[in-house]
Amino acid sequence: MWLRASCLLEFDFPVATPFLLMLRPRSGTQQWIAREEYLLSPSVPAVEFTDPFGNLCQRLVGPSGPFSIRTTADIESAEESDAAPGAPFVEVQDLPDSTLPFLLPSRYCESDRFAEMASKIVAGHWAGYDQCQAIVDYIRTTIQYAPGAGQQIISACEVNENSQAVCRDMAHLGIALCRALSIPARMVVGYLATLQPMDLHAWFEAYVGGRWYTFDPTQQSLHGGRVAIAYGRDAADVAVYTQFGDPVELLRMEVRVEQLTSPPA
Amino acid sequence: MWLRASCLLEFDFPVATPFLLMLRPRSGTQQWIAREEYLLSPSVPAVEFTDPFGNLCQRLVGPSGPFSIRTTADIESAEESDAAPGAPFVEVQDLPDSTLPFLLPSRYCESDRFAEMASKIVAGHWAGYDQCQAIVDYIRTTIQYAPGAGQQIISACEVNENSQAVCRDMAHLGIALCRALSIPARMVVGYLATLQPMDLHAWFEAYVGGRWYTFDPTQQSLHGGRVAIAYGRDAADVAVYTQFGDPVELLRMEVRVEQLTSPPA
Amino acid sequence: MWLRASCLLEFDFPVATPFLLMLRPRSGTQQWIAREEYLLSPSVPAVEFTDPFGNLCQRLVGPSGPFSIRTTADIESAEESDAAPGAPFVEVQDLPDSTLPFLLPSRYCESDRFAEMASKIVAGHWAGYDQCQAIVDYIRTTIQYAPGAGQQIISACEVNENSQAVCRDMAHLGIALCRALSIPARMVVGYLATLQPMDLHAWFEAYVGGRWYTFDPTQQSLHGGRVAIAYGRDAADVAVYTQFGDPVELLRMEVRVEQLTSPPA
Amino acid sequence: MWLRASCLLEFDFPVATPFLLMLRPRSGTQQWIAREEYLLSPSVPAVEFTDPFGNLCQRLVGPSGPFSIRTTADIESAEESDAAPGAPFVEVQDLPDSTLPFLLPSRYCESDRFAEMASKIVAGHWAGYDQCQAIVDYIRTTIQYAPGAGQQIISACEVNENSQAVCRDMAHLGIALCRALSIPARMVVGYLATLQPMDLHAWFEAYVGGRWYTFDPTQQSLHGGRVAIAYGRDAADVAVYTQFGDPVELLRMEVRVEQLTSPPA
């Protein structure tokens, strides 16, 4: 499936403001970036680096006055996210080193406090993929997905006390529950073609059966058409923009995803 | 200053238990490891990897029954930790990429909630090292250092409501306050030669004047004789041991640091 | 200076052929990628990873039959490459760790055999930038730049016995001579706006005065308008494509660089 | 098998001399470092970093006058190196990213020139482990292992014209031949318990059947008791010491490996 995804951010800075951005998706096993644009208006110097999670991050100083960032990408994305019911739990001693940071508690995923709850949710399920699926089902049926309802980032513990949540919150809870079972889990921020209303989206991946699999507690079934922009331990690692200095208002944010009828040529 | 530092951990496992350890200090700019031992009893297979923060981590499965880990190192450690009153603040756009993860809020350092408090504490101080020093002075005079008083790891927000704290808590608060001023700050776990009573210790480093400097809110003056074992964003990254599966009791933990009268030969 | 740079590769594969490509320039301190395309025809799955030098590499299996790869990028590139006559030599003990691999001899830069020659060339010059400049002047005046004259990659020793060379060869010689003086030096492959005839270009960077500087023995003066695609120790690390299995013919390669009259918008 | 391995290097420097060392083996999948010493006499400041291949490297400035480096390690090493006749060739498109640099030609392994020779040697063997074994058998029966016979490092092409060689040369030839078949191969420098006469040793590893396997053309059968000190593409990456500035003489080098009758305690 070929998608054109774009994100527009508009600011009006009272003073020059340093910025850190994560808005450049990378080609990976499930997506291929055929074309992309990253436009700064007005044009200012920017540099790029790779963070410890492998994300491409952009650094710049936004000038005082109006400033906009517009990114667009044409991406080939898998029609369906891979699913693997029955894929087994990987014993901790057999996990690849690179997955281990995703077993630890993190800013918004206090996995050490979810051992009991996780055990109850997955009771009777095969260890591994089926446990993750049970967690997703639990979240989806217990907490109402309410896009736009959450402004402040809240942690898995806080989500757990609410009856409704945004995608990010639901991912935090899913991650915390997986880690409590010693299943590595990580946050993904990106685009989802079928999302209604359109916005940036967040979901999570869990490592079972020898690879990472996609889970999304906001969706009834596992839609494809996903474009990962950034990976991290939780929302603290994957903010699409981080601004330093006195807080500035985001005047406008516009996200679009359309399906292309043919590959870019 | 030549030190011999050792750490002993004793367990009695009901079942075989996967473990992740950070107990091997690395030679670095302020410490040289001349000799070290890492003894497992009984001897079991173990492997080592480097985590995203550069720490050497050991993985093993502790066998059922009694199990002990004993590490010893002979280290040349700086007599005095470097201090640099007046060292300037580094503008965010000029920070090395590698310092940027240490600007973000993390599990136990909710820096986004400390902007106002940080501004007050550092009012009237030169931006940079002197601000960090003001933060350390504030913590030391406001919160009573109570070694052994804290079992559960608490976050900077929670520390801030208490009148006493352990070294780890005080470091969390210091880190959160520095980051709130856009000064990169990171957690260090290690040994401190003069600590009373002896235990593992935690302090923090802040990036000002173009390098990392040591800060320790538990100490009246900045003693040298430090041995860093692990670096991270906060305590979540630098647990000297992480155990998976059902919780097991640490039967005994013994930390020793003695000064050697001559270099190892 | 805004440039549009493109590279077209055309093949006709007798059998499916695994490929490794380095054709995606990254935004860095001296260039900003505002827009890019990476088109495969026919479209095949491709994945991307970062190599040890930080280059973005693409992996794919070219299908049997005609296959083309076309990449295009709109880049803001510095008008002038930075120059710093007088920038001092950095003592080996003060070099950043990341520069050290670029001090060692490598496949095509046998720096250990150039100590005497390097000493003679730089006699009377200040240690550092001026030595590198003396090396570049020596190469430019001793060896005739003959674009298109070299097909097989040859090493610095072999270049040194010839009277003419391509850009890659001249860079190899420059790198070997710098390293022989304990100055870190690395290969760059990329685009140069003013190159005649247009082709992919190679030059080198040397680390003096605390940063990397651009040197190009093929040019009388140091033109800007450069776009780095890949960095490495020498040509062995930075092939824009590496093909595995029985050798296949490159039917056509076309490189274009044009200057844009206005930033992309 | 528990081993005590040590290496002594003695110099007498006319002037202070910057040094890069690789003499600290790391715990890994096939070896566990239970105890180690790294003694500098006289004691000088030293720092450590990890190179792109994951080796621990030490940096120091050797003072003018006599200077010695003595490293000792107690290591649990596998009794037997794993062997896996029949382990299959991994298609290039399925190789892990991390193995890809070990497919390319390097300083001393001109793999691009060995396609024909490699094909002949492995004719009739199953693709994968058995091809590597055929290469090792070819080298062992064609080239006489002559410890101490080679001072200057020579490349696979040069080795191929000789009738005798040292371990390093034989490894270079084996690596070049494997890579010519699209099998990733890398150099290892380390200790071998049974080596006669005792010295530092070099062998190689090839990636087949989904992991790295040990191959040693100097040995009739694949002895265990190996301790890897450093990994790289060839000898250029894994020098146990690299000295900068005017060449200095190594006055004495002494390598010892003894088998311990019991684990260190």
Short mmCIF file of C-alpha atoms in Angstrom, two decimals, chain C residues 41-260:
data_model
loop_
_atom_site.label_atom_id
_atom_site.label_comp_id
_atom_site.label_asym_id
_atom_site.label_seq_id
_atom_site.Cartn_x
_atom_site.Cartn_y
_atom_site.Cartn_z
CA SER C 41 11.84 0.20 -10.86
CA PRO C 42 10.32 -2.29 -10.72
CA SER C 43 9.41 -1.67 -7.10
CA VAL C 44 10.93 -4.31 -4.80
CA PRO C 45 11.10 -4.60 -1.01
CA ALA C 46 14.06 -2.76 0.46
CA VAL C 47 15.28 -2.17 3.98
CA GLU C 48 17.67 0.36 5.44
CA PHE C 49 20.26 0.27 8.18
CA THR C 50 23.02 2.46 9.55
CA ASP C 51 26.58 1.21 9.09
CA PRO C 52 29.40 1.69 11.63
CA PHE C 53 30.33 5.01 9.98
CA GLY C 54 26.81 6.39 10.30
CA ASN C 55 25.89 6.00 6.63
CA LEU C 56 22.35 5.04 5.69
CA CYS C 57 22.60 1.83 3.65
CA GLN C 58 19.84 0.18 1.66
CA ARG C 59 19.50 -3.55 1.10
CA LEU C 60 17.44 -5.17 -1.59
CA VAL C 61 17.38 -8.07 -4.01
CA GLY C 62 17.34 -6.82 -7.59
CA PRO C 63 14.93 -8.98 -9.62
CA SER C 64 16.01 -10.72 -12.81
CA GLY C 65 15.53 -8.49 -15.84
CA PRO C 66 15.90 -4.74 -16.19
CA PHE C 67 16.23 -2.88 -12.90
CA SER C 68 16.90 0.75 -12.19
CA ILE C 69 17.57 2.84 -9.12
CA ARG C 70 17.01 6.55 -9.28
CA THR C 71 17.71 8.86 -6.38
CA THR C 72 17.15 12.59 -6.31
CA ALA C 73 17.68 15.06 -3.51
CA ASP C 74 17.17 18.79 -2.98
CA ILE C 75 19.87 19.95 -0.63
CA GLU C 76 20.99 23.16 0.94
CA SER C 77 24.75 23.04 0.73
CA ALA C 78 27.28 25.53 2.04
CA GLU C 79 28.41 28.07 -0.55
CA GLU C 80 31.97 27.62 0.54
CA SER C 81 33.60 24.73 2.29
CA ASP C 82 35.13 25.92 5.54
CA ALA C 83 38.86 26.49 5.43
CA ALA C 84 41.07 27.26 8.42
CA PRO C 85 44.69 27.98 7.57
CA GLY C 86 46.69 27.81 10.77
CA ALA C 87 44.28 25.44 12.55
CA PRO C 88 46.56 23.42 14.81
CA PHE C 89 47.43 19.74 14.89
CA VAL C 90 45.56 17.88 17.64
CA GLU C 91 47.86 15.71 19.75
CA VAL C 92 46.87 12.06 19.48
CA GLN C 93 46.07 11.87 23.18
CA ASP C 94 43.58 14.71 22.75
CA LEU C 95 41.73 13.34 19.73
CA PRO C 96 38.10 12.31 20.21
CA ASP C 97 37.70 8.51 20.33
CA SER C 98 35.54 8.61 17.22
CA THR C 99 38.43 9.90 15.10
CA LEU C 100 40.88 7.15 16.02
CA PRO C 101 39.80 4.55 13.43
CA PHE C 102 40.73 7.16 10.84
CA LEU C 103 44.36 7.12 11.98
CA LEU C 104 44.91 3.48 11.09
CA PRO C 105 46.05 2.12 7.74
CA SER C 106 43.17 0.81 5.65
CA ARG C 107 42.56 -1.14 2.45
CA TYR C 108 43.63 1.56 0.03
CA CYS C 109 45.54 3.89 2.34
CA GLU C 110 48.73 2.17 3.50
CA SER C 111 49.67 5.06 5.76
CA ASP C 112 52.42 3.10 7.51
CA ARG C 113 54.48 3.30 4.34
CA PHE C 114 54.24 7.06 3.91
CA ALA C 115 56.03 8.43 6.97
CA GLU C 116 59.12 9.61 5.15
CA MET C 117 57.31 11.00 2.15
CA ALA C 118 54.82 12.86 4.31
CA SER C 119 57.59 14.43 6.38
CA LYS C 120 59.29 15.76 3.28
CA ILE C 121 56.11 17.21 1.81
CA VAL C 122 55.15 19.11 4.92
CA ALA C 123 58.62 20.29 5.89
CA GLY C 124 58.46 23.90 7.00
CA HIS C 125 54.68 23.98 7.47
CA TRP C 126 52.85 24.49 10.72
CA ALA C 127 51.54 21.24 12.16
CA GLY C 128 47.84 20.83 11.37
CA TYR C 129 45.76 22.42 8.64
CA ASP C 130 48.76 23.83 6.81
CA GLN C 131 50.30 20.36 6.56
CA CYS C 132 47.10 19.04 5.00
CA GLN C 133 47.10 21.93 2.57
CA ALA C 134 50.73 21.21 1.65
CA ILE C 135 49.75 17.61 0.97
CA VAL C 136 46.86 18.68 -1.24
CA ASP C 137 49.11 21.11 -3.13
CA TYR C 138 51.70 18.41 -3.60
CA ILE C 139 49.17 15.97 -5.02
CA ARG C 140 47.56 18.51 -7.29
CA THR C 141 50.84 19.65 -8.76
CA THR C 142 52.44 16.20 -9.03
CA ILE C 143 49.59 14.06 -10.27
CA GLN C 144 47.35 14.99 -13.13
CA TYR C 145 43.65 14.78 -12.40
CA ALA C 146 42.22 12.60 -15.17
CA PRO C 147 38.51 12.00 -14.59
CA GLY C 148 37.35 8.68 -15.99
CA ALA C 149 40.88 7.33 -16.31
CA GLY C 150 40.73 4.79 -13.52
CA GLN C 151 38.36 1.89 -13.37
CA GLN C 152 39.94 -0.46 -10.87
CA ILE C 153 40.33 0.94 -7.39
CA ILE C 154 44.01 1.33 -6.62
CA SER C 155 45.74 2.05 -3.35
CA ALA C 156 47.76 5.06 -2.26
CA CYS C 157 51.01 3.22 -2.95
CA GLU C 158 49.93 2.47 -6.48
CA VAL C 159 48.60 5.99 -7.04
CA ASN C 160 51.96 7.28 -5.96
CA GLU C 161 53.66 5.54 -8.85
CA ASN C 162 51.31 7.00 -11.44
CA SER C 163 51.35 10.41 -13.07
CA GLN C 164 47.60 10.67 -13.41
CA ALA C 165 44.65 9.65 -11.31
CA VAL C 166 40.95 9.95 -10.65
CA CYS C 167 39.45 11.79 -7.69
CA ARG C 168 39.24 8.63 -5.60
CA ASP C 169 42.91 7.83 -6.11
CA MET C 170 43.99 11.34 -5.19
CA ALA C 171 41.90 11.19 -2.03
CA HIS C 172 43.51 7.87 -1.10
CA LEU C 173 46.95 9.39 -1.40
CA GLY C 174 45.96 12.45 0.60
CA ILE C 175 44.45 10.29 3.35
CA ALA C 176 47.50 8.05 3.57
CA LEU C 177 49.83 11.04 3.85
CA CYS C 178 47.73 12.72 6.56
CA ARG C 179 47.50 9.56 8.64
CA ALA C 180 51.25 9.11 8.33
CA LEU C 181 51.48 12.40 10.26
CA SER C 182 48.97 11.21 12.87
CA ILE C 183 46.22 13.39 11.42
CA PRO C 184 42.90 11.51 11.20
CA ALA C 185 41.64 11.48 7.62
CA ARG C 186 38.56 9.98 6.02
CA MET C 187 37.08 9.43 2.59
CA VAL C 188 33.94 11.20 1.39
CA VAL C 189 31.89 10.22 -1.61
CA GLY C 190 29.30 12.65 -2.87
CA TYR C 191 28.28 15.30 -5.33
CA LEU C 192 30.15 18.49 -6.26
CA ALA C 193 28.05 21.12 -8.02
CA THR C 194 30.77 22.48 -10.28
CA LEU C 195 32.35 19.22 -11.35
CA GLN C 196 33.22 18.89 -15.05
CA PRO C 197 32.35 16.41 -16.45
CA MET C 198 29.60 15.63 -13.93
CA ASP C 199 30.01 12.36 -12.05
CA LEU C 200 30.04 11.13 -8.51
CA HIS C 201 32.99 12.70 -6.74
CA ALA C 202 35.38 11.73 -3.97
CA TRP C 203 37.41 13.91 -1.65
CA PHE C 204 38.68 13.68 1.88
CA GLU C 205 38.38 15.28 5.28
CA ALA C 206 41.10 15.73 7.87
CA TYR C 207 40.66 16.37 11.57
CA VAL C 208 42.63 19.45 12.70
CA GLY C 209 41.85 22.33 15.00
CA GLY C 210 39.15 20.32 16.74
CA ARG C 211 36.93 19.45 13.78
CA TRP C 212 36.81 17.86 10.32
CA TYR C 213 37.80 20.02 7.33
CA THR C 214 37.26 19.36 3.64
CA PHE C 215 40.21 18.88 1.27
CA ASP C 216 40.00 18.19 -2.44
CA PRO C 217 43.21 17.59 -4.41
CA THR C 218 41.31 17.70 -7.71
CA GLN C 219 40.35 21.35 -7.38
CA GLN C 220 42.45 24.49 -7.64
CA SER C 221 40.40 26.18 -4.95
CA LEU C 222 38.01 24.71 -2.43
CA HIS C 223 34.61 24.98 -4.08
CA GLY C 224 31.49 24.64 -1.98
CA GLY C 225 28.34 23.06 -3.34
CA ARG C 226 29.28 19.67 -1.94
CA VAL C 227 26.86 16.95 -0.88
CA ALA C 228 28.37 14.12 1.14
CA ILE C 229 26.66 10.78 0.54
CA ALA C 230 28.94 8.46 2.51
CA TYR C 231 31.93 8.55 4.83
CA GLY C 232 34.48 5.81 5.41
CA ARG C 233 38.10 4.91 5.81
CA ASP C 234 38.60 4.60 2.07
CA ALA C 235 36.80 3.48 -1.08
CA ALA C 236 36.22 0.01 0.37
CA ASP C 237 33.76 1.48 2.88
CA VAL C 238 31.84 3.82 0.63
CA ALA C 239 30.89 2.04 -2.58
CA VAL C 240 27.59 3.53 -3.71
CA TYR C 241 26.57 0.03 -4.66
CA THR C 242 27.93 -3.38 -3.80
CA GLN C 243 26.56 -6.35 -5.65
CA PHE C 244 26.84 -9.96 -4.49
CA GLY C 245 26.99 -13.11 -6.60
CA ASP C 246 28.22 -13.28 -10.18
CA PRO C 247 29.29 -9.86 -11.42
CA VAL C 248 26.67 -7.91 -13.36
CA GLU C 249 27.22 -5.05 -15.72
CA LEU C 250 26.16 -1.52 -14.89
CA LEU C 251 24.41 -0.58 -18.12
CA ARG C 252 24.12 3.08 -17.41
CA MET C 253 25.00 5.53 -14.70
CA GLU C 254 23.93 9.11 -14.86
CA VAL C 255 24.72 11.78 -12.31
CA ARG C 256 23.24 15.26 -12.39
CA VAL C 257 23.60 18.26 -10.16
CA GLU C 258 21.79 21.50 -10.88
CA GLN C 259 21.55 24.63 -8.83
CA LEU C 260 18.04 25.61 -7.76
#
